[in-house]
Amino acid sequence: MATIEIQNLSGGKVGTFELADEIFGAVNEDLLWEAIKHYRAGQHQGTHATKARWQVSGSGKKLWKQKGTGRARIGSVRSPLWRHGATVHGPVPRSYDFAFPRKKLLGALRSALAAKFADGKLIVVNAFDVKEIKTKTFRQALDKLKVNSTALLVEAAKTGNRNLELSARNIDGVELVRSNTVHPYHLMRYDWAIFTQPVLEKMQASLKNSVPKRQRKSDSADEKAVKKASPRRKASREKAAEVA
């Protein structure tokens, strides 16, 4: 089981935190792509529109008779063939959102956390203890944590840390989200992800319960196989040493 350091806003180490292998293990890139596509589709406003024939202003009178003039036949100035006329099969307002299973979303969230940990871009702090509303002070705290690019701050949902909100909102490339609204898109959009220890503990417990039973059984079976095989390997090594 992997571990990660717990730091304070001064950059000092205050403890360690154990990470579950079921969450911070393999990364499913295909599932991450699907989750990000679903999120961005939901953000699409879909307000595009063109005017159909019945929406274009203009008379419906036939301009000239059908035959005998030598000109092309025409029924109305609102015809799509004419300038300022209607648009055929144009876009209409619609929603781009589509259904995405919750289990797949939780799986993508596990993969996003595993990807951040594998890249060394995951930071855990004991708390966002911001004593005063000052952007410069909080920027210095990020520098002490060695955050040199964009960062995502994840705070508890029920914690009203007003000092943190006001201190971080003016820093370019830094976003604060609540733990109940964090999405794989947020984690992959920013280079660094900074969690508080209580938030990561609660998130790890909930995501651990969402791991499929098949995966749990396979992991436990692998552990048992390793335990059973280890004495045999030890005995074979001892015999080999005796022969040598």
Rosetta silent file (secondary structure, phi, psi, omega in degrees, C-alpha in Angstrom):
SEQUENCE: MATIEIQNLSGGKVGTFELADEIFGAVNEDLLWEAIKHYRAGQHQGTHATKARWQVSGSGKKLWKQKGTGRARIGSVRSPLWRHGATVHGPVPRSYDFAFPRKKLLGALRSALAAKFADGKLIVVNAFDVKEIKTKTFRQALDKLKVNSTALLVEAAKTGNRNLELSARNIDGVELVRSNTVHPYHLMRYDWAIFTQPVLEKMQASLKNSVPKRQRKSDSADEKAVKKASPRRKASREKAAEVA
SCORE:     score description
SCORE:     0.000 S_00000001
   1 L     0.000  128.895 -177.826    0.000    0.000    0.000 S_00000001
   2 E   -78.193  157.276  178.134    1.409    3.375   -1.068 S_00000001
   3 E  -129.882  157.863  178.605    1.692    6.353    1.254 S_00000001
   4 E  -137.489  147.503 -178.420    1.794   10.102    0.731 S_00000001
   5 E   -75.498  144.472  172.955    3.088   12.900    2.937 S_00000001
   6 E  -103.624  124.452 -176.325    0.709   15.253    4.735 S_00000001
   7 E  -116.082  166.169  169.516    1.958   18.836    4.712 S_00000001
   8 L  -104.678  177.693 -177.054    0.894   22.150    6.159 S_00000001
   9 L   -70.045   -7.758  175.285    0.648   25.429    4.264 S_00000001
  10 L   -91.008   -2.013  179.648    4.219   26.202    5.269 S_00000001
  11 L    88.005    5.837 -179.844    5.494   23.188    3.334 S_00000001
  12 L   -89.768  149.453  179.405    6.434   21.167    6.422 S_00000001
  13 E   -81.890  129.532 -179.214    5.682   17.479    6.857 S_00000001
  14 E  -120.027   -3.392  179.521    3.159   16.725    9.604 S_00000001
  15 E   166.499 -171.487  178.306    2.379   13.053    8.903 S_00000001
  16 E  -131.268  159.419 -179.131    1.650   10.373    6.311 S_00000001
  17 E  -135.808  131.049 -179.292   -1.500    9.007    4.717 S_00000001
  18 E   -85.333  132.898 -179.093   -2.033    5.500    3.368 S_00000001
  19 E  -104.428  133.397 -179.099   -3.528    5.254   -0.115 S_00000001
  20 L   -72.940  136.665 -179.932   -5.738    2.320   -1.082 S_00000001
  21 L   -68.017  -27.133 -179.716   -4.467    0.240   -3.989 S_00000001
  22 L   -66.049  -24.518 -177.159   -8.028   -0.148   -5.322 S_00000001
  23 L  -102.465  -47.369 -175.353   -8.178    3.609   -5.993 S_00000001
  24 L   -98.765   41.005  179.030   -4.600    4.714   -6.606 S_00000001
  25 L  -104.661 -109.370 -176.557   -3.686    1.717   -8.764 S_00000001
  26 L   -76.442  155.533  178.493   -4.351    1.329  -12.486 S_00000001
  27 L  -114.428  122.607  177.682   -5.472    4.195  -14.753 S_00000001
  28 L   -97.081   97.326 -176.087   -8.274    3.583  -17.265 S_00000001
  29 H   -68.244  -35.409  179.366   -7.618    6.192  -19.949 S_00000001
  30 H   -63.664  -42.161  179.279  -10.650    5.214  -22.046 S_00000001
  31 H   -67.147  -36.832  175.775  -12.988    5.723  -19.090 S_00000001
  32 H   -61.864  -42.817  179.856  -11.361    9.081  -18.341 S_00000001
  33 H   -62.153  -42.266  179.702  -11.953   10.187  -21.923 S_00000001
  34 H   -63.713  -42.356 -178.472  -15.637    9.214  -21.726 S_00000001
  35 H   -65.665  -41.280  179.786  -16.142   11.080  -18.444 S_00000001
  36 H   -68.358  -38.679  177.111  -14.496   14.255  -19.740 S_00000001
  37 H   -62.660  -41.146  178.915  -16.507   14.078  -22.961 S_00000001
  38 H   -64.366  -41.755 -179.709  -19.725   13.749  -20.938 S_00000001
  39 H   -63.801  -46.382 -177.855  -18.831   16.744  -18.743 S_00000001
  40 H   -68.568  -31.270  175.960  -17.989   18.981  -21.698 S_00000001
  41 H   -65.830  -37.211  177.293  -21.148   17.930  -23.517 S_00000001
  42 H   -68.928  -26.331  178.082  -23.168   19.065  -20.515 S_00000001
  43 H   -79.720  -14.917 -179.773  -21.398   22.443  -20.602 S_00000001
  44 L   -67.767  122.057 -175.845  -22.369   22.958  -24.262 S_00000001
  45 L   -69.574  -40.511  179.043  -25.128   25.590  -24.277 S_00000001
  46 L    67.631   35.465 -178.249  -26.701   24.489  -27.551 S_00000001
  47 L   -95.550    9.219 -179.022  -28.339   27.878  -28.214 S_00000001
  48 L   -68.085  144.805 -177.566  -27.480   27.897  -31.917 S_00000001
  49 L  -159.802  146.076  171.042  -30.455   28.502  -34.242 S_00000001
  50 L  -127.400  160.939 -176.647  -31.316   29.414  -37.826 S_00000001
  51 L   -89.172  130.095  174.086  -34.620   30.597  -39.271 S_00000001
  52 L   -81.410  179.739 -174.905  -36.850   28.174  -41.111 S_00000001
  53 L   -62.697  -36.835 -177.769  -39.114   29.238  -43.960 S_00000001
  54 L   -77.509  -11.152 -179.776  -42.043   30.039  -41.680 S_00000001
  55 L   -96.595  -16.998 -178.461  -39.832   32.223  -39.444 S_00000001
  56 L   -76.032  135.846  178.969  -38.349   34.483  -42.141 S_00000001
  57 L   -77.134  143.210  179.758  -40.092   37.833  -42.534 S_00000001
  58 L   147.484  161.750 -177.784  -41.481   38.604  -45.962 S_00000001
  59 L   -74.343  151.160  176.073  -44.567   38.250  -48.107 S_00000001
  60 L   -99.073   10.407 -177.024  -45.849   34.878  -49.220 S_00000001
  61 L   -73.219  142.025  175.237  -47.209   36.277  -52.458 S_00000001
  62 L   -71.959  126.668 -170.169  -46.138   34.673  -55.705 S_00000001
  63 L   -71.797  -39.395  175.873  -43.939   37.279  -57.429 S_00000001
  64 L  -147.820  168.924 -175.162  -44.853   36.425  -61.022 S_00000001
  65 L   -67.956  160.580 -172.046  -46.870   33.860  -62.838 S_00000001
  66 L   -65.731  -42.052 -173.916  -45.644   30.336  -63.204 S_00000001
  67 L  -128.299  159.653  172.076  -45.215   30.262  -66.985 S_00000001
  68 L    96.417   -9.855 -178.498  -44.736   32.609  -69.886 S_00000001
  69 L   -95.640  -17.609 -176.829  -42.212   35.049  -68.454 S_00000001
  70 L    81.940    0.854  179.351  -39.049   33.149  -69.341 S_00000001
  71 L  -101.702  165.942  178.363  -37.812   33.430  -65.773 S_00000001
  72 L   -68.382  145.459 -179.227  -37.353   30.724  -63.206 S_00000001
  73 L   -71.622  143.584 -177.614  -40.436   29.847  -61.263 S_00000001
  74 L  -147.298  143.170 -178.791  -40.636   31.237  -57.748 S_00000001
  75 L  -108.060  -30.280 -175.456  -43.258   31.030  -55.027 S_00000001
  76 L  -160.474  154.592  176.372  -42.039   33.393  -52.291 S_00000001
  77 L   -72.585  -11.020  179.940  -39.199   35.723  -51.335 S_00000001
  78 L   -88.136    8.067 -179.116  -38.684   33.494  -48.282 S_00000001
  79 L   -63.631  141.819  177.092  -37.422   30.655  -50.445 S_00000001
  80 L   -61.883  -16.340 -179.999  -34.101   29.111  -49.337 S_00000001
  81 L   -77.437  -16.859 -175.523  -32.815   29.705  -52.875 S_00000001
  82 L   -99.576  154.491  174.352  -32.951   33.455  -52.428 S_00000001
  83 L   -64.284  139.712 -175.194  -30.658   35.805  -50.513 S_00000001
  84 L    66.504   18.785  176.867  -32.023   36.574  -47.034 S_00000001
  85 L   -89.022 -165.730 -177.517  -34.236   33.540  -47.376 S_00000001
  86 L   -76.976  168.999  176.717  -34.697   30.573  -45.072 S_00000001
  87 L  -112.035  131.790 -178.364  -32.073   27.983  -44.130 S_00000001
  88 L   -90.667  129.067  177.037  -32.647   24.332  -44.965 S_00000001
  89 L    54.877   39.901  179.321  -31.866   21.752  -42.251 S_00000001
  90 L   -79.052  168.314  179.338  -30.121   24.358  -40.093 S_00000001
  91 L   -68.737  147.701  178.376  -29.184   23.878  -36.425 S_00000001
  92 L  -127.208  154.856  179.563  -31.878   24.261  -33.789 S_00000001
  93 L   -58.774  130.972  179.290  -31.545   24.756  -30.005 S_00000001
  94 L  -157.694  167.372  178.307  -30.950   21.417  -28.283 S_00000001
  95 L   -97.869  135.043  178.573  -29.174   19.809  -25.349 S_00000001
  96 L   -93.562   -0.580 -177.767  -25.910   17.950  -25.929 S_00000001
  97 L   -69.895  149.992  177.496  -26.104   16.158  -22.591 S_00000001
  98 L  -143.846  162.465 -176.591  -26.396   12.368  -22.532 S_00000001
  99 L   -70.132  137.985  178.177  -26.775    9.684  -19.893 S_00000001
 100 L  -138.030  118.576 -175.638  -23.612    8.530  -18.151 S_00000001
 101 L   -58.615  143.788 -178.499  -23.754    5.716  -15.560 S_00000001
 102 H   -66.587  -34.875  179.547  -22.745    6.677  -12.032 S_00000001
 103 H   -64.510  -37.159  178.106  -20.500    3.622  -11.667 S_00000001
 104 H   -68.924  -36.116  178.370  -18.512    4.694  -14.723 S_00000001
 105 H   -65.055  -42.014  177.910  -18.199    8.221  -13.303 S_00000001
 106 H   -67.147  -36.978  175.762  -16.831    6.881  -10.015 S_00000001
 107 H   -63.905  -38.940  177.302  -14.438    4.640  -11.927 S_00000001
 108 H   -66.954  -35.333  177.521  -13.212    7.647  -13.904 S_00000001
 109 H   -66.088  -38.424  175.938  -12.725    9.566  -10.653 S_00000001
 110 H   -63.804  -41.337  179.633  -10.568    6.724   -9.304 S_00000001
 111 H   -66.294  -37.767  179.356   -8.509    6.769  -12.501 S_00000001
 112 H   -65.207  -41.584  177.425   -8.066   10.555  -12.306 S_00000001
 113 H   -65.835  -40.560  178.864   -6.786   10.335   -8.724 S_00000001
 114 H   -64.692  -36.808  179.272   -4.465    7.471   -9.678 S_00000001
 115 H   -66.734  -41.008  178.197   -3.114    9.491  -12.612 S_00000001
 116 H   -64.336  -41.605 -179.949   -2.369   12.492  -10.383 S_00000001
 117 H   -68.216  -38.374  179.669   -0.597   10.309   -7.840 S_00000001
 118 H   -66.221  -34.124  179.405    1.413    8.520  -10.528 S_00000001
 119 L   -82.122   -5.136 -177.968    2.552   11.865  -11.962 S_00000001
 120 L    72.772   25.830 -177.606    3.541   13.148   -8.515 S_00000001
 121 L  -109.378   18.332  179.561    1.020   16.005   -8.790 S_00000001
 122 E  -106.974  127.054 -179.693   -1.109   15.103   -5.751 S_00000001
 123 E  -123.761  136.541  177.200   -0.663   17.123   -2.548 S_00000001
 124 E  -119.278  125.295  176.970   -2.358   16.484    0.803 S_00000001
 125 E  -115.256  154.663 -179.207   -2.483   19.221    3.448 S_00000001
 126 L   -68.702  -35.664  177.751   -3.792   18.927    6.968 S_00000001
 127 L  -170.382  154.687  173.381   -6.097   21.941    6.503 S_00000001
 128 L   -88.413   76.117 -175.991   -6.502   25.151    4.518 S_00000001
 129 L   -86.737   82.294  179.157   -5.793   27.303    7.555 S_00000001
 130 L   -98.559  109.936 -172.949   -5.983   30.759    5.977 S_00000001
 131 L   -80.415  -27.032 -178.771   -6.024   33.275    8.837 S_00000001
 132 L  -138.716  157.768  179.597   -6.527   36.435    6.767 S_00000001
 133 L   -85.009   96.682 -178.672   -7.954   37.408    3.404 S_00000001
 134 L  -153.011  117.163 -177.472   -4.809   38.115    1.430 S_00000001
 135 H   -66.378  -39.364 -178.089   -3.988   36.809   -2.031 S_00000001
 136 H   -61.785  -41.326 -179.613   -0.266   37.453   -1.700 S_00000001
 137 H   -65.121  -41.647 -179.624   -0.031   35.352    1.483 S_00000001
 138 H   -70.981  -32.960  175.656   -1.863   32.414   -0.083 S_00000001
 139 H   -64.352  -37.924  176.160    0.307   32.645   -3.209 S_00000001
 140 H   -65.837  -34.855  176.975    3.356   32.359   -0.967 S_00000001
 141 H   -65.793  -38.618  176.978    1.812   29.269    0.650 S_00000001
 142 H   -66.092  -36.577  177.289    1.420   27.669   -2.777 S_00000001
 143 H   -64.826  -37.410  177.950    5.048   28.475   -3.535 S_00000001
 144 H   -67.541  -29.074  175.249    6.115   26.724   -0.327 S_00000001
 145 L   -82.032    1.716  178.413    4.147   23.668   -1.488 S_00000001
 146 L    64.936   36.668  175.211    6.145   23.894   -4.761 S_00000001
 147 L   -92.550  103.394 -174.081    3.027   24.530   -6.871 S_00000001
 148 L  -106.869   10.202  179.631    4.498   26.293   -9.897 S_00000001
 149 L  -148.632 -155.700 -176.692    1.543   26.018  -12.303 S_00000001
 150 L   -66.524  150.486 -175.832   -2.242   25.597  -12.302 S_00000001
 151 E  -146.075  147.830  175.192   -3.810   23.979   -9.257 S_00000001
 152 E  -112.697  124.782  178.480   -7.149   22.596   -8.091 S_00000001
 153 E  -101.980  125.399 -178.737   -8.094   23.098   -4.428 S_00000001
 154 E  -114.433  115.350 -178.659  -10.585   20.584   -3.006 S_00000001
 155 E  -115.164  160.864 -179.949  -12.266   21.603    0.249 S_00000001
 156 L   -62.708  149.169 -174.474  -14.982   19.906    2.314 S_00000001
 157 L   -67.801  -38.029 -174.921  -18.540   20.538    1.150 S_00000001
 158 L   -92.320    2.197 -178.923  -19.880   21.786    4.491 S_00000001
 159 L   -90.555  117.914  178.713  -16.865   23.930    5.365 S_00000001
 160 L   -93.325   76.076 -177.644  -17.482   27.625    4.807 S_00000001
 161 L   -89.262   84.154 -177.022  -13.883   28.801    4.466 S_00000001
 162 H   -66.997  -35.815  178.890  -14.545   32.343    3.329 S_00000001
 163 H   -62.297  -39.437  178.717  -10.922   33.426    3.779 S_00000001
 164 H   -67.315  -42.644 -179.619   -9.779   30.691    1.397 S_00000001
 165 H   -60.282  -47.386 -176.562  -12.379   31.574   -1.224 S_00000001
 166 H   -73.715  -28.444 -178.869  -11.483   35.267   -1.279 S_00000001
 167 H   -79.452  -27.754 -174.624   -7.726   34.648   -1.126 S_00000001
 168 H   -98.924  -15.517 -171.317   -7.650   32.122   -3.992 S_00000001
 169 L   -71.625  -22.844 -178.382  -10.192   33.531   -6.428 S_00000001
 170 L   -94.619    1.046  178.841   -7.857   36.207   -7.875 S_00000001
 171 L   -87.493  123.694 -177.698   -4.941   33.832   -8.524 S_00000001
 172 L   -67.836  129.606  177.661   -4.739   32.935  -12.195 S_00000001
 173 L    85.833   10.815  178.961   -4.926   29.190  -12.808 S_00000001
 174 E  -121.102  129.301 -179.953   -6.240   28.284   -9.332 S_00000001
 175 E  -130.437  140.106  178.278   -9.785   26.986   -8.775 S_00000001
 176 E  -109.111  125.504  178.009  -11.556   25.994   -5.563 S_00000001
 177 E  -128.033  158.086  176.600  -14.208   23.244   -5.688 S_00000001
 178 E   -86.840  156.097 -175.150  -16.186   21.387   -3.062 S_00000001
 179 L   -66.054  -26.818 -179.102  -15.618   17.700   -2.452 S_00000001
 180 L   -84.850   -4.048  179.347  -19.171   16.787   -3.508 S_00000001
 181 L  -118.857    1.137 -178.226  -18.779   18.509   -6.896 S_00000001
 182 L   -66.806  139.985 -174.752  -15.252   17.449   -7.895 S_00000001
 183 L  -130.876  152.630  175.395  -15.179   15.781  -11.312 S_00000001
 184 H   -53.985  -30.269  177.846  -12.481   13.922  -13.283 S_00000001
 185 H   -61.532  -41.188  179.202  -12.538   16.866  -15.692 S_00000001
 186 H   -63.925  -43.540 -177.403  -11.377   19.196  -12.910 S_00000001
 187 H   -66.049  -35.893 -178.117   -8.544   16.884  -11.884 S_00000001
 188 H   -85.144  -17.290 -179.244   -7.261   16.467  -15.441 S_00000001
 189 H   -75.490  -36.418 -176.240   -7.644   20.141  -16.346 S_00000001
 190 L  -103.287  150.534 -177.435   -5.222   21.408  -13.705 S_00000001
 191 L   -69.869  -43.694 -176.325   -1.623   20.302  -13.215 S_00000001
 192 E  -111.596  147.216  174.450   -1.755   20.023   -9.409 S_00000001
 193 E  -125.727  121.253 -177.050   -4.498   18.699   -7.143 S_00000001
 194 E  -115.372  116.916  179.789   -4.450   19.784   -3.473 S_00000001
 195 E  -111.995  150.488  166.637   -6.726   17.931   -1.042 S_00000001
 196 E   -84.619  154.465 -176.413   -7.218   18.351    2.675 S_00000001
 197 H   -59.888  -46.447  178.911   -6.698   15.192    4.712 S_00000001
 198 H   -60.618  -37.137 -179.839  -10.362   14.850    5.888 S_00000001
 199 H   -66.190  -44.975 -178.832  -11.609   15.263    2.313 S_00000001
 200 H   -67.952  -35.496  177.199   -9.251   12.632    0.894 S_00000001
 201 H   -63.531  -45.981 -179.434  -10.072   10.198    3.717 S_00000001
 202 H   -67.703  -40.396  179.435  -13.810   10.517    3.101 S_00000001
 203 H   -66.808  -40.128  179.656  -13.423   10.338   -0.670 S_00000001
 204 H   -65.079  -39.404  179.361  -11.180    7.272   -0.451 S_00000001
 205 H   -64.995  -43.346 -179.393  -13.689    5.467    1.790 S_00000001
 206 H   -69.924  -39.321  179.256  -16.619    6.180   -0.549 S_00000001
 207 H   -71.148  -29.711  177.991  -14.675    5.296   -3.707 S_00000001
 208 H   -66.223  -34.473  177.777  -13.403    2.098   -2.105 S_00000001
 209 H   -72.897  -19.619 -179.208  -16.998    0.953   -1.616 S_00000001
 210 L   -88.677   -3.154  178.853  -17.715    1.623   -5.294 S_00000001
 211 L   -66.944  132.940  179.795  -15.027   -0.773   -6.528 S_00000001
 212 L   -57.860  148.047 -178.203  -16.667   -3.712   -8.388 S_00000001
 213 H   -63.862  -34.183  179.447  -16.833   -7.003   -6.485 S_00000001
 214 H   -60.951  -42.298 -179.859  -15.022   -8.812   -9.278 S_00000001
 215 H   -66.947  -38.096  177.862  -12.029   -6.528   -8.898 S_00000001
 216 H   -63.288  -43.861 -179.158  -12.021   -6.988   -5.114 S_00000001
 217 H   -64.378  -40.509 -179.671  -12.104  -10.777   -5.490 S_00000001
 218 H   -66.233  -39.403  178.771   -9.303  -10.748   -8.055 S_00000001
 219 H   -65.333  -43.464  179.712   -7.118   -8.544   -5.832 S_00000001
 220 H   -66.807  -36.142  178.053   -7.705  -10.749   -2.784 S_00000001
 221 H   -65.744  -39.271  177.925   -7.021  -13.883   -4.838 S_00000001
 222 H   -64.391  -40.858  179.489   -3.727  -12.427   -6.066 S_00000001
 223 H   -64.119  -41.538  178.795   -2.686  -11.580   -2.494 S_00000001
 224 H   -64.417  -39.827  179.973   -3.501  -15.113   -1.319 S_00000001
 225 H   -63.989  -38.530  178.883   -1.544  -16.603   -4.207 S_00000001
 226 H   -66.811  -41.237  179.770    1.479  -14.502   -3.317 S_00000001
 227 H   -65.007  -40.012  179.810    1.276  -15.521    0.331 S_00000001
 228 H   -69.055  -36.877 -174.897    0.990  -19.194   -0.558 S_00000001
 229 H   -78.440  -24.667 -175.563    3.816  -19.062   -3.071 S_00000001
 230 H   -62.327  -42.687  177.800    6.246  -17.171   -0.863 S_00000001
 231 H   -62.458  -37.300  179.014    7.145  -20.118    1.497 S_00000001
 232 H   -64.228  -43.867  178.976    7.808  -22.365   -1.480 S_00000001
 233 H   -62.635  -39.003  179.548   10.081  -19.803   -3.055 S_00000001
 234 H   -64.399  -41.548 -179.992   11.880  -19.392    0.251 S_00000001
 235 H   -65.889  -40.194  179.365   12.381  -23.157    0.574 S_00000001
 236 H   -65.239  -36.531  178.164   13.656  -23.449   -2.991 S_00000001
 237 H   -66.414  -39.510  178.915   16.127  -20.637   -2.365 S_00000001
 238 H   -63.895  -42.340  178.519   17.407  -22.360    0.804 S_00000001
 239 H   -63.952  -41.931  179.091   17.897  -25.660   -1.073 S_00000001
 240 H   -62.517  -37.076  177.872   19.730  -23.870   -3.851 S_00000001
 241 H   -67.975  -37.990  179.211   22.013  -22.251   -1.284 S_00000001
 242 H   -65.293  -40.929  179.615   22.741  -25.619    0.339 S_00000001
 243 H   -64.840  -39.701 -179.614   23.626  -27.200   -3.026 S_00000001
 244 L   -66.600    0.000    0.000   25.927  -24.310   -3.841 S_00000001
